[in-house]
Structure formats: C-alpha cells, structure tokens
Amino acid sequence: MFSWGEDCHRVFWSKHPPVDGSAEARVHQFNPGYLIRGLSAGHSVLSFIKTNGDAFIIRTHENKDGRRVRGKQKFVECREKLRAVSCTDDVVSLLTDSGSVLCVDTTRPPFTPRPMKELCNIPVCQVACGSQHSVALTHDGRVYTWGQDSRGQLGLGQGKPFANSPQQLRSLSSTPLVQVAAGGEQSFALSVSGGVFGWGRNDRGQLGLGDTTDRRTPAAVKGLNMKGTVHISCGKDHTATLTKGGAVFTFGSGQFGQLGHNSFSDQLRPRLVAELLGAKVTEIACGLNHTLVSTEAKKVYSFGCGEQGQLGHGDESHPSVPLPVQLSQGSSDGPDIRNIFAGGNCSFATISSNEEAHEEPNNDGVSNAPQSCLDDMIDKWTSECDAKTWKKIKQEIHRTFSTASCMNQSFLEKRKDKHFQTSSKYHGMNLSLARLAFKRLVRKDDVLSEMVAAVLKLLPSFEDPVGVEGLRIFLLLNDLLHVIQKLHRPQSTELAQAVAAAVLKLSAENLQVIGNWWTTLSASTISAYVRVWKKALSDLLPSSLVLPRSSFRNLLQVLQYMYNANSRTSESQRLPDSDFYLLMDPIFLGLDLRQWTLQTKQRMMDAEPLIVGRFPIVMDLTSKKLILDTYAEIIKQESYNKIGWNFYCMYGPDYLLAEDALFRLKLRRASISEDTFEQLDAVLHKEYKKRLEIFFDANFTRSIVNIRDFFHDVFHELVSEKSGMFTFNDSGTLAWFPSNATHDHHRYFLFGVLCGLALHNQCIIYLPFSMALFKKLLSVKPSLEDLMEFSPDVGKSLLSILEEYGDKELESLGLDFLISWDGTDVDLDPTNPEKTVTSQNKKEFVDAYVNHVFNTSVESVFLEFKRGFYTVYDQDLLKVLRPKELQEVLQGKDFCDWKTLKQNTLYEPPYQVDHPNMQMFWEVFDELTEDQKKKFLWFVTGFERLPILDNKSMIIRLKNVGDVSQDQFYPEALTCHSFLDLPLYSTREIMKTKLTEALSNSRAERSENTL
C-alpha cells in the first residue's frame, strides 16, 4: 500500500513501520497486514474498512506547533459486517452488508455507531458525505439527504437550514441512479445512462452549470450529456467525472490547479482534461483541493494543491497539469495499483497481490447500485408456482412497477452502450425487448392485475423528473397499454386515464422531450400508440357526460401532444391526419356544441365542451362540417327566437318564413354586384345571420336555385380583372388583394361579408385565391410555399436563394432588400437602406419578401375583409378547420371524375342504364370538352365545383312533353334535386346539338324549384 500527504504515515504505522524505513519519504510504501476495502477522510477524522468488514476510526487534531497530526486507530464495535464508509468533518457514516446506515460522532467518544432509524427498513447501497451533510442512495433508487443545508446541499428546496433526519429527495425519484457523491457543500447523483445532477454550493462553478448560482434542488449538468459518465468524485470546491471511455472532465475551483487544465482559473462548465488523453483512466478520487487518477496502465497521476505532499511529486508545488506520482517500483513493471483514495490533504493507493486477484476492486459502492429490475424476472413471474412463491412474486411485481426509477432503467439499449447517448432526442431503450416482455407478462391475468395495480399506485405521486431518463416510463407504459389492447386482454380505461393524468403534470420542457422521442419512433409504433389513446377515448365516449370531464380531456390532450409531435416528423414517416379521427355520434357533437355555445356566448362557466373549440384534431371533416352547419342553423333559429315565439305559437311554422325572420336581397341580375353591396351596407349587421333569401328582377318566387345563382354570379363578377378589386398572378388563375386599392376599403368589408354569408348558408363560391388567404383567416402565417403557388417564378427564385446561392452567387446577382411588387418599389428594411443580400441574411430577406406580399402590403384591405367575414361567422368556432379544410369548405372540390358520375347516376322509368337514349346520351357526353362537362355539372347541380363532402349523383328522367315530337325541346335541369329532364331524341346528332346549346345558355334552360 502507498500513502502520501498530511501525516499520512501515521494512519497505518502504529504496528507496521514503513518498508523503506524513512518517515520523511514523500510517498510511503508499507504492508498493513490486511486488505483495505474502503477509506474516507474528513477535516478531523479518517476511517477505513478492511475486507473482513471491520472498521477503524482515526481522529485528527492540531499539536502545539499548529500541525495537524493523527491519533490512534479506534476499532468500531459493530455486530454486522461493514462494506462502505464516508466521512463529514466529524461524523463517520458506515454502511453494513445488509444495507443499514450507522453514524459515529467522533467528537463524542467512545465511537459507538448509531443506526439511522429513519432508514432502518430501507436497504441502502451507498452513502456519500460532504463537509457537514450526507447523501444516501437506496437499493430501490431513492435518495435521502440530511445535515446542514446552508447552501442547498440537501436538495430539498427552500426550507430549514438543517435536517436532523434523512429526507427523501423526491425530485430524483423517477431517475434511475447508480451513484451519489458529495464534497464541501455540493452534492451529485449519477444516473444509469450517465446523466449527472448537481445541487448545493456553486460559487466556484463546482456544479458545472455554467454559472455561479447555488442550486437548492437538483439540476441536470447538461455539459456532461451523452459523455458516458460512470463515476463522480467531489473535492471541497471542485468536481471530477470519469467516462466509460476513460476520459476525465473537471470543473469548479481551479485555485490550486486541481482541475488539471494547465491553469489556475475556475471552470463553470465541465472541461476535458486534455493532458490525460491517450491514458485510459479507470478511477478518480478528489481530496480537499487535489485530484488523483489511476490509469489502465496502473499509473497514478495527481494535480492540484501539494502543500502537504498530497501530490506525491517530491516537491510541494501547485502543478495544474497531471503528473505521475513517484511510486516505488516493486518490479520492472511497477506496482499493480488496485484502488486509489483521496480525502482531506492525503492520498492512498492499494496494491493488488496474487491472493487478491479474486477480489473486486473498490469503486465506492457503484457496483452495488440497483440494476435492471425486469429483464431477468419474466420467467419467474410467469411460471406456475405455489401460493407462498406467488406471494413473494406479488411483492416483487409491486416493487418493480410502483417504482419509476426501476422501470426507467429497464430494457436499456445496451448494444454498443447506446443508452449512454440518452438525450432529449433519444430515449436509450430497446422498446422491442420491452414489448416482448410485456407480451409474456400480460398473458397471465394475475400478473397483469398486479402490474396495473402497482402502476396505478405509482402514477398519482409521480413528480416531474429533473432529467430525461425519468421520462422513459411514459414510452414503456404506452407500450404496455398497446400490448394489452393488441392481445385483447380485459381492461378498463383506468390505467390509460392515470397515465394521461401523469403526462399532463409534466413541465413544458419535459413534454417537449417526450414529443421529440415520439418523432424518432417508427410510423408503425407511433400509430400503435395513437390507437391506444383512441381506444380509451372511444370506450369513454358513451359515458363522457357522466364521468369527470377532466379524465376525458386528459386523454384528448395526450392525443393532441402526439398529433403535434407527428406534425414535426419527416413527411415519409408522418401519419395521416385521419389516423387521429374519432368516430363520434352526431348527437354527442350536438350536445358538445351546445356546451361550447353556452360557455362562449352566454358566459356560463360551468358549461364545458369536451371537443368543440378544443380538440379539432379528432374530428374528420364530416364532423367539422356538421358542427359548422349546426351552428349556422342555431344562429338562424336564434333570429327567429328574438322575433318572438309567441307569434310562432299563434301562426305556426309558416311564421318562420316571415319577412322579419329572413335576410332578403332583391336584386337585378344586370347589376348584381352594385345592388348586393348597396343592400348589404343598408342593413344592421345582425341581419346577416338570418336565413338568406334571394329574389331576382322583381320575381318573388322563393327558390333555392336563386341562392346558388346569386353566389355563382356575384363572385364571378367581383373576383375578375374587370371589377378592379383584386390583382391577379401572371397566369390569371389566382387573385390577391391589391397593394394600392383603387376601391374604397369598405368594399372589401362587404366582400368579406359575402364570403361569410356563403359559409353561413352552406354554399360554395368562386374564390380563386392561394392558400395564404385561408391561412390568414385562421391566423396562420403564410409561407414561401404559398408565394410559390401564387407566383411560381418569384417563389422558385427565392427558394434558389435559400437553398443554392452562396456569397459568390449573391454578390454576382447584386441583390439588395429593395424589391418591386404590384407595381411599387419597396425597401424591405427601411432602417438600413441599400442593404445587400448575403448568405447570412438571405433567410431574413426571403421571410421579409413573403411577409410583404401577404401581410404588410395588403394589411388595411385584408383587415377589412377579415372583419366583414367574421361579422357573419364566429371566428372561434372556425378554428376547428385547418386552412386547407376552410378552402375546401368555401370553394368546394374540383370534379373531373366523370366515370364515377356515370356510375352514380340514377334513372327513372322508362330510362335505364341500357336504354338506347341513355347509351346515346353517354356517347354524346364523352365527346364533350372538359369545359363543357363542367358547364354540364353546373347546369344539373348548380355547382361548378362540388361541395367537399358531396358524392355527387344525378337522376335522369324522361322529359314529359305529351304527344308532340321531342326533338324540338332542350334538356332541362331541376337544380335543387340534381334532376336532368332529357327528351327522347330521335338521333344522336340532334341530342348533341340540343345539349350543347342548352349548356351555352344554361341559366335560361334550367327550371327553378319553387317552394
């Protein structure tokens, strides 16, 4: 054994003098006659344990010269064998083989060990001590702290400055830990996958958090993420960590060079000790202000304070780089170093002998930390057993699944130690292995019941974890729920509800981590997870009005989180939106809409919708359209109610069509736009929400066809170059708002009212705008993609600037922030005239360009349009739609599937599909141009495009004209029912002529459906 430093030669000399016979030697080699299992030193005490489990304590005191000297060894009387020791300044903490913690106050002889009563029934695997505080790690992964808390070293948050008894550190309860460490007034914990957490004093950066602010609760040392840390050692004001690859990082005080960076500066973040690269380090130990490392080559290096000879360099300098300790050469290869210890101002190294070859080297109890709890228990739990064995198995299942830290260290991805790469982007687990284990476990009903019961006990007390490893449990539980569902095992929704409630207690940062992990999963896995929550929601839907609404809402919120994560995945891996839809009863949706209406319109706070206005992701377009149409009918009905139900009772349902209950427009076809704007402007805004009625040219016959004709004609007239209200792209296919409007802005308000009226009355309209319009209506920011749709040439140029052009290309183009748009030169950065486009600011340029086109240049006219639109329709409710859906609801869908139209066509006798006149009709139809076919669609249905959910079919029937020849008649359409009255033509040529002439003047040939 070797020792060096402050009065070190007196620790083991009383009976065994040094081999070299020189008490003045800097490094002393001696044979104590026994093997050392553990050693620790505080300010006034040193204690060590033999491999036979005996412990000894040595007090340190000052002599008359002011030098610190050590007293005699005192044997610790203890019935149990001891296996680990750690010292504060005056108190020795001893750990027995059974996991009990004993404390010895060395200021009060005799040195009688006192058990920590609070930990008597909790097996402990490690104890670490700072100057005046202690930290313990239990076998089930819990951390307890006690002692002084002046700088937050207990990690308990704001509280008392001292804790006499062990207190559980709950913030780390879900993190799977393998080591605790303490020094001075700071504490650390190390997770199974190398996560490091520190708390306490930080005035010299000894926590490695990048600042000098103390922490009263554990904080993740992000600078050590994915470094593969396997051990931590603490000095008074500095910290050292060791990685699995043998690298050393240090941080904190560098006053004495104890960080090994060839500097005496403090380091606020972990920094690699570069001088040790190439020498794989296997062990580290920190003294008060110095550091020891042992390498794979059995060499020991030291750096830091050497005033008491604790560096073993033969001098007392303060070297700030690792230098080898001058150990006596017992052989040509040097001594076989087994363990190193550092404490206070002294250092020790033990030597392996042939007799010790079978002994495990000491590593401060890390090997005794809890290991994977599930991997090796499956066979035992699922095998047939007697009642006594089953009782023990139940206890094991309960311990495993009621402890988050145990679950979070199960099924690690150990291939190539990948779990050490755990981060906010990678979970570090082998989920396939977990899934196989769960499949075996849930097949046995008793095991499944115990697992679920244990998890249900755990989740209500689950605390938001400090590190990402504490979040693994949510992936595992999602997999467990999936396996239960897939194997059709009997279950209630209780477990899913409990998991959802725990997820919702997580911080925004941790929710983001789980979302990141979801994005890395395969499409099949994330789809399975989605089905778990949909199944739970579907099971709850029938009783959703009886159960606590929070349970249903929590499940919906988890599904929303998964939807958000799915939106961030690559397009090839992304699930379609339809995977999130729930099959919902229209009655349920109607009741939920009522709750939303009561809450938002009548301010009844006890009314709370579950889905409407909150979770549109679970509604397909059919459900959304049902909600919108139902709401429109409710608003129209309210108009009737405001007129007075007394009159309704007196005059019956016909009163609902009374003039006061309708919004009537009496228009001239020849001046439809001006008449419309004039009459819209002349009424109170509340009139817009009544049921719409249209009359043309003093004909006051009610007709649904009039409404369709009205919206068709007025929008075709307004959204045209002739109207001058809008600007068009180069191809003339898409319109946009003008930068310099020549019309009064109020006209755009009325145009918005018209769009709102179309939606309110379930009519599709001619609205050839890019997606930017519908995004802006829903407060979604337009993008470069929208500009590419409106102006492909400009959009592609901007995309090239972003993706292809570097500084050379941009310089040759001579681009600056001055652009020309809609006939006007615009400086996109007026605060910096003549600003050139570079590779550093090209994204700023593109974003500013897009923003100008769709926002800045049209701000005033668009705001008027938007104000008009939402004067008619409720803005909050419309948020159930995505921009694409809003476009489809307003514009309808383009239809060109003429084969399907033919297949869906119905016939009234005497017509049948094989009737000669029908065969002749379809031959003529097939010869029509695409434009003529679309005119035919409008002629029969009243729509150029189809309503989004309409599987359009038509009914063809024989035109009844009596006994006269039918060749002189034209086809007619009953638009409201999609009826086509087709005469019985004598020849194919006559049919084609009559049909094309009817289409060219289609309004004159369509008969109106009167009410």
PDB file of N, CA, C and O in Angstrom, residues 149-180:
ATOM      1  N   ASP A 149     -27.867  22.496   5.524  1.00  0.00           N
ATOM      2  CA  ASP A 149     -28.456  22.847   4.228  1.00  0.00           C
ATOM      3  C   ASP A 149     -28.289  24.334   3.939  1.00  0.00           C
ATOM      4  O   ASP A 149     -29.127  24.944   3.288  1.00  0.00           O
ATOM      5  N   SER A 150     -27.183  24.905   4.400  1.00  0.00           N
ATOM      6  CA  SER A 150     -26.979  26.355   4.282  1.00  0.00           C
ATOM      7  C   SER A 150     -26.869  26.816   2.840  1.00  0.00           C
ATOM      8  O   SER A 150     -27.227  27.953   2.515  1.00  0.00           O
ATOM      9  N   ARG A 151     -26.391  25.948   1.934  1.00  0.00           N
ATOM     10  CA  ARG A 151     -26.224  26.330   0.524  1.00  0.00           C
ATOM     11  C   ARG A 151     -27.071  25.462  -0.400  1.00  0.00           C
ATOM     12  O   ARG A 151     -26.810  25.403  -1.593  1.00  0.00           O
ATOM     13  N   GLY A 152     -28.067  24.808   0.136  1.00  0.00           N
ATOM     14  CA  GLY A 152     -28.941  23.964  -0.685  1.00  0.00           C
ATOM     15  C   GLY A 152     -28.389  22.588  -0.942  1.00  0.00           C
ATOM     16  O   GLY A 152     -28.899  21.866  -1.813  1.00  0.00           O
ATOM     17  N   GLN A 153     -27.379  22.151  -0.186  1.00  0.00           N
ATOM     18  CA  GLN A 153     -26.709  20.884  -0.455  1.00  0.00           C
ATOM     19  C   GLN A 153     -27.579  19.658  -0.181  1.00  0.00           C
ATOM     20  O   GLN A 153     -27.239  18.553  -0.595  1.00  0.00           O
ATOM     21  N   LEU A 154     -28.712  19.840   0.498  1.00  0.00           N
ATOM     22  CA  LEU A 154     -29.628  18.719   0.705  1.00  0.00           C
ATOM     23  C   LEU A 154     -30.608  18.562  -0.463  1.00  0.00           C
ATOM     24  O   LEU A 154     -31.284  17.538  -0.579  1.00  0.00           O
ATOM     25  N   GLY A 155     -30.720  19.593  -1.294  1.00  0.00           N
ATOM     26  CA  GLY A 155     -31.562  19.489  -2.494  1.00  0.00           C
ATOM     27  C   GLY A 155     -33.042  19.513  -2.227  1.00  0.00           C
ATOM     28  O   GLY A 155     -33.832  19.146  -3.106  1.00  0.00           O
ATOM     29  N   LEU A 156     -33.438  19.978  -1.040  1.00  0.00           N
ATOM     30  CA  LEU A 156     -34.847  19.912  -0.645  1.00  0.00           C
ATOM     31  C   LEU A 156     -35.625  21.165  -0.982  1.00  0.00           C
ATOM     32  O   LEU A 156     -36.805  21.278  -0.666  1.00  0.00           O
ATOM     33  N   GLY A 157     -34.973  22.140  -1.606  1.00  0.00           N
ATOM     34  CA  GLY A 157     -35.642  23.399  -1.886  1.00  0.00           C
ATOM     35  C   GLY A 157     -35.534  24.340  -0.705  1.00  0.00           C
ATOM     36  O   GLY A 157     -34.768  24.116   0.238  1.00  0.00           O
ATOM     37  N   GLN A 158     -36.307  25.404  -0.761  1.00  0.00           N
ATOM     38  CA  GLN A 158     -36.285  26.379   0.330  1.00  0.00           C
ATOM     39  C   GLN A 158     -36.893  25.757   1.582  1.00  0.00           C
ATOM     40  O   GLN A 158     -38.029  25.337   1.592  1.00  0.00           O
ATOM     41  N   GLY A 159     -36.109  25.717   2.639  1.00  0.00           N
ATOM     42  CA  GLY A 159     -36.602  25.121   3.877  1.00  0.00           C
ATOM     43  C   GLY A 159     -35.709  25.493   5.037  1.00  0.00           C
ATOM     44  O   GLY A 159     -35.099  26.559   5.062  1.00  0.00           O
ATOM     45  N   LYS A 160     -35.618  24.591   6.000  1.00  0.00           N
ATOM     46  CA  LYS A 160     -34.798  24.839   7.179  1.00  0.00           C
ATOM     47  C   LYS A 160     -33.312  24.700   6.839  1.00  0.00           C
ATOM     48  O   LYS A 160     -32.949  23.955   5.934  1.00  0.00           O
ATOM     49  N   PRO A 161     -32.443  25.375   7.586  1.00  0.00           N
ATOM     50  CA  PRO A 161     -31.006  25.307   7.283  1.00  0.00           C
ATOM     51  C   PRO A 161     -30.368  24.005   7.717  1.00  0.00           C
ATOM     52  O   PRO A 161     -29.176  23.792   7.473  1.00  0.00           O
ATOM     53  N   PHE A 162     -31.129  23.117   8.358  1.00  0.00           N
ATOM     54  CA  PHE A 162     -30.548  21.873   8.837  1.00  0.00           C
ATOM     55  C   PHE A 162     -31.636  20.807   8.898  1.00  0.00           C
ATOM     56  O   PHE A 162     -32.786  21.097   9.216  1.00  0.00           O
ATOM     57  N   ALA A 163     -31.269  19.578   8.559  1.00  0.00           N
ATOM     58  CA  ALA A 163     -32.186  18.440   8.674  1.00  0.00           C
ATOM     59  C   ALA A 163     -31.535  17.387   9.553  1.00  0.00           C
ATOM     60  O   ALA A 163     -30.481  16.836   9.202  1.00  0.00           O
ATOM     61  N   ASN A 164     -32.121  17.121  10.710  1.00  0.00           N
ATOM     62  CA  ASN A 164     -31.550  16.155  11.644  1.00  0.00           C
ATOM     63  C   ASN A 164     -31.720  14.715  11.178  1.00  0.00           C
ATOM     64  O   ASN A 164     -30.927  13.851  11.547  1.00  0.00           O
ATOM     65  N   SER A 165     -32.739  14.464  10.381  1.00  0.00           N
ATOM     66  CA  SER A 165     -33.022  13.102   9.938  1.00  0.00           C
ATOM     67  C   SER A 165     -33.085  13.053   8.415  1.00  0.00           C
ATOM     68  O   SER A 165     -33.316  14.072   7.755  1.00  0.00           O
ATOM     69  N   PRO A 166     -32.881  11.872   7.851  1.00  0.00           N
ATOM     70  CA  PRO A 166     -32.900  11.737   6.389  1.00  0.00           C
ATOM     71  C   PRO A 166     -34.237  12.160   5.787  1.00  0.00           C
ATOM     72  O   PRO A 166     -35.301  11.776   6.268  1.00  0.00           O
ATOM     73  N   GLN A 167     -34.158  12.958   4.714  1.00  0.00           N
ATOM     74  CA  GLN A 167     -35.331  13.421   3.989  1.00  0.00           C
ATOM     75  C   GLN A 167     -35.232  12.930   2.541  1.00  0.00           C
ATOM     76  O   GLN A 167     -34.181  13.055   1.917  1.00  0.00           O
ATOM     77  N   GLN A 168     -36.339  12.387   2.025  1.00  0.00           N
ATOM     78  CA  GLN A 168     -36.292  11.884   0.653  1.00  0.00           C
ATOM     79  C   GLN A 168     -36.240  13.028  -0.338  1.00  0.00           C
ATOM     80  O   GLN A 168     -36.984  13.996  -0.245  1.00  0.00           O
ATOM     81  N   LEU A 169     -35.342  12.888  -1.307  1.00  0.00           N
ATOM     82  CA  LEU A 169     -35.200  13.867  -2.379  1.00  0.00           C
ATOM     83  C   LEU A 169     -36.111  13.427  -3.528  1.00  0.00           C
ATOM     84  O   LEU A 169     -35.706  12.709  -4.435  1.00  0.00           O
ATOM     85  N   ARG A 170     -37.362  13.878  -3.495  1.00  0.00           N
ATOM     86  CA  ARG A 170     -38.382  13.350  -4.403  1.00  0.00           C
ATOM     87  C   ARG A 170     -38.176  13.779  -5.848  1.00  0.00           C
ATOM     88  O   ARG A 170     -38.675  13.130  -6.762  1.00  0.00           O
ATOM     89  N   SER A 171     -37.469  14.864  -6.066  1.00  0.00           N
ATOM     90  CA  SER A 171     -37.293  15.339  -7.442  1.00  0.00           C
ATOM     91  C   SER A 171     -36.468  14.380  -8.286  1.00  0.00           C
ATOM     92  O   SER A 171     -36.480  14.462  -9.515  1.00  0.00           O
ATOM     93  N   LEU A 172     -35.737  13.457  -7.623  1.00  0.00           N
ATOM     94  CA  LEU A 172     -34.955  12.467  -8.364  1.00  0.00           C
ATOM     95  C   LEU A 172     -35.580  11.075  -8.288  1.00  0.00           C
ATOM     96  O   LEU A 172     -34.956  10.092  -8.690  1.00  0.00           O
ATOM     97  N   SER A 173     -36.798  10.983  -7.772  1.00  0.00           N
ATOM     98  CA  SER A 173     -37.394   9.675  -7.508  1.00  0.00           C
ATOM     99  C   SER A 173     -37.647   8.853  -8.769  1.00  0.00           C
ATOM    100  O   SER A 173     -37.689   7.627  -8.711  1.00  0.00           O
ATOM    101  N   SER A 174     -37.817   9.499  -9.894  1.00  0.00           N
ATOM    102  CA  SER A 174     -38.082   8.755 -11.131  1.00  0.00           C
ATOM    103  C   SER A 174     -36.828   8.511 -11.957  1.00  0.00           C
ATOM    104  O   SER A 174     -36.878   7.806 -12.965  1.00  0.00           O
ATOM    105  N   THR A 175     -35.705   9.081 -11.540  1.00  0.00           N
ATOM    106  CA  THR A 175     -34.462   8.933 -12.304  1.00  0.00           C
ATOM    107  C   THR A 175     -33.700   7.712 -11.813  1.00  0.00           C
ATOM    108  O   THR A 175     -33.430   7.586 -10.616  1.00  0.00           O
ATOM    109  N   PRO A 176     -33.335   6.789 -12.691  1.00  0.00           N
ATOM    110  CA  PRO A 176     -32.612   5.582 -12.276  1.00  0.00           C
ATOM    111  C   PRO A 176     -31.151   5.921 -11.952  1.00  0.00           C
ATOM    112  O   PRO A 176     -30.349   6.196 -12.844  1.00  0.00           O
ATOM    113  N   LEU A 177     -30.809   5.880 -10.684  1.00  0.00           N
ATOM    114  CA  LEU A 177     -29.493   6.334 -10.225  1.00  0.00           C
ATOM    115  C   LEU A 177     -28.577   5.167  -9.896  1.00  0.00           C
ATOM    116  O   LEU A 177     -29.034   4.113  -9.440  1.00  0.00           O
ATOM    117  N   VAL A 178     -27.283   5.371 -10.087  1.00  0.00           N
ATOM    118  CA  VAL A 178     -26.289   4.346  -9.758  1.00  0.00           C
ATOM    119  C   VAL A 178     -25.237   4.858  -8.790  1.00  0.00           C
ATOM    120  O   VAL A 178     -24.461   4.077  -8.252  1.00  0.00           O
ATOM    121  N   GLN A 179     -25.182   6.174  -8.555  1.00  0.00           N
ATOM    122  CA  GLN A 179     -24.178   6.697  -7.624  1.00  0.00           C
ATOM    123  C   GLN A 179     -24.623   8.031  -7.059  1.00  0.00           C
ATOM    124  O   GLN A 179     -25.322   8.806  -7.730  1.00  0.00           O
ATOM    125  N   VAL A 180     -24.226   8.292  -5.808  1.00  0.00           N
ATOM    126  CA  VAL A 180     -24.324   9.624  -5.227  1.00  0.00           C
ATOM    127  C   VAL A 180     -22.929  10.039  -4.793  1.00  0.00           C
ATOM    128  O   VAL A 180     -22.084   9.199  -4.462  1.00  0.00           O
TER     129      VAL A 180
END
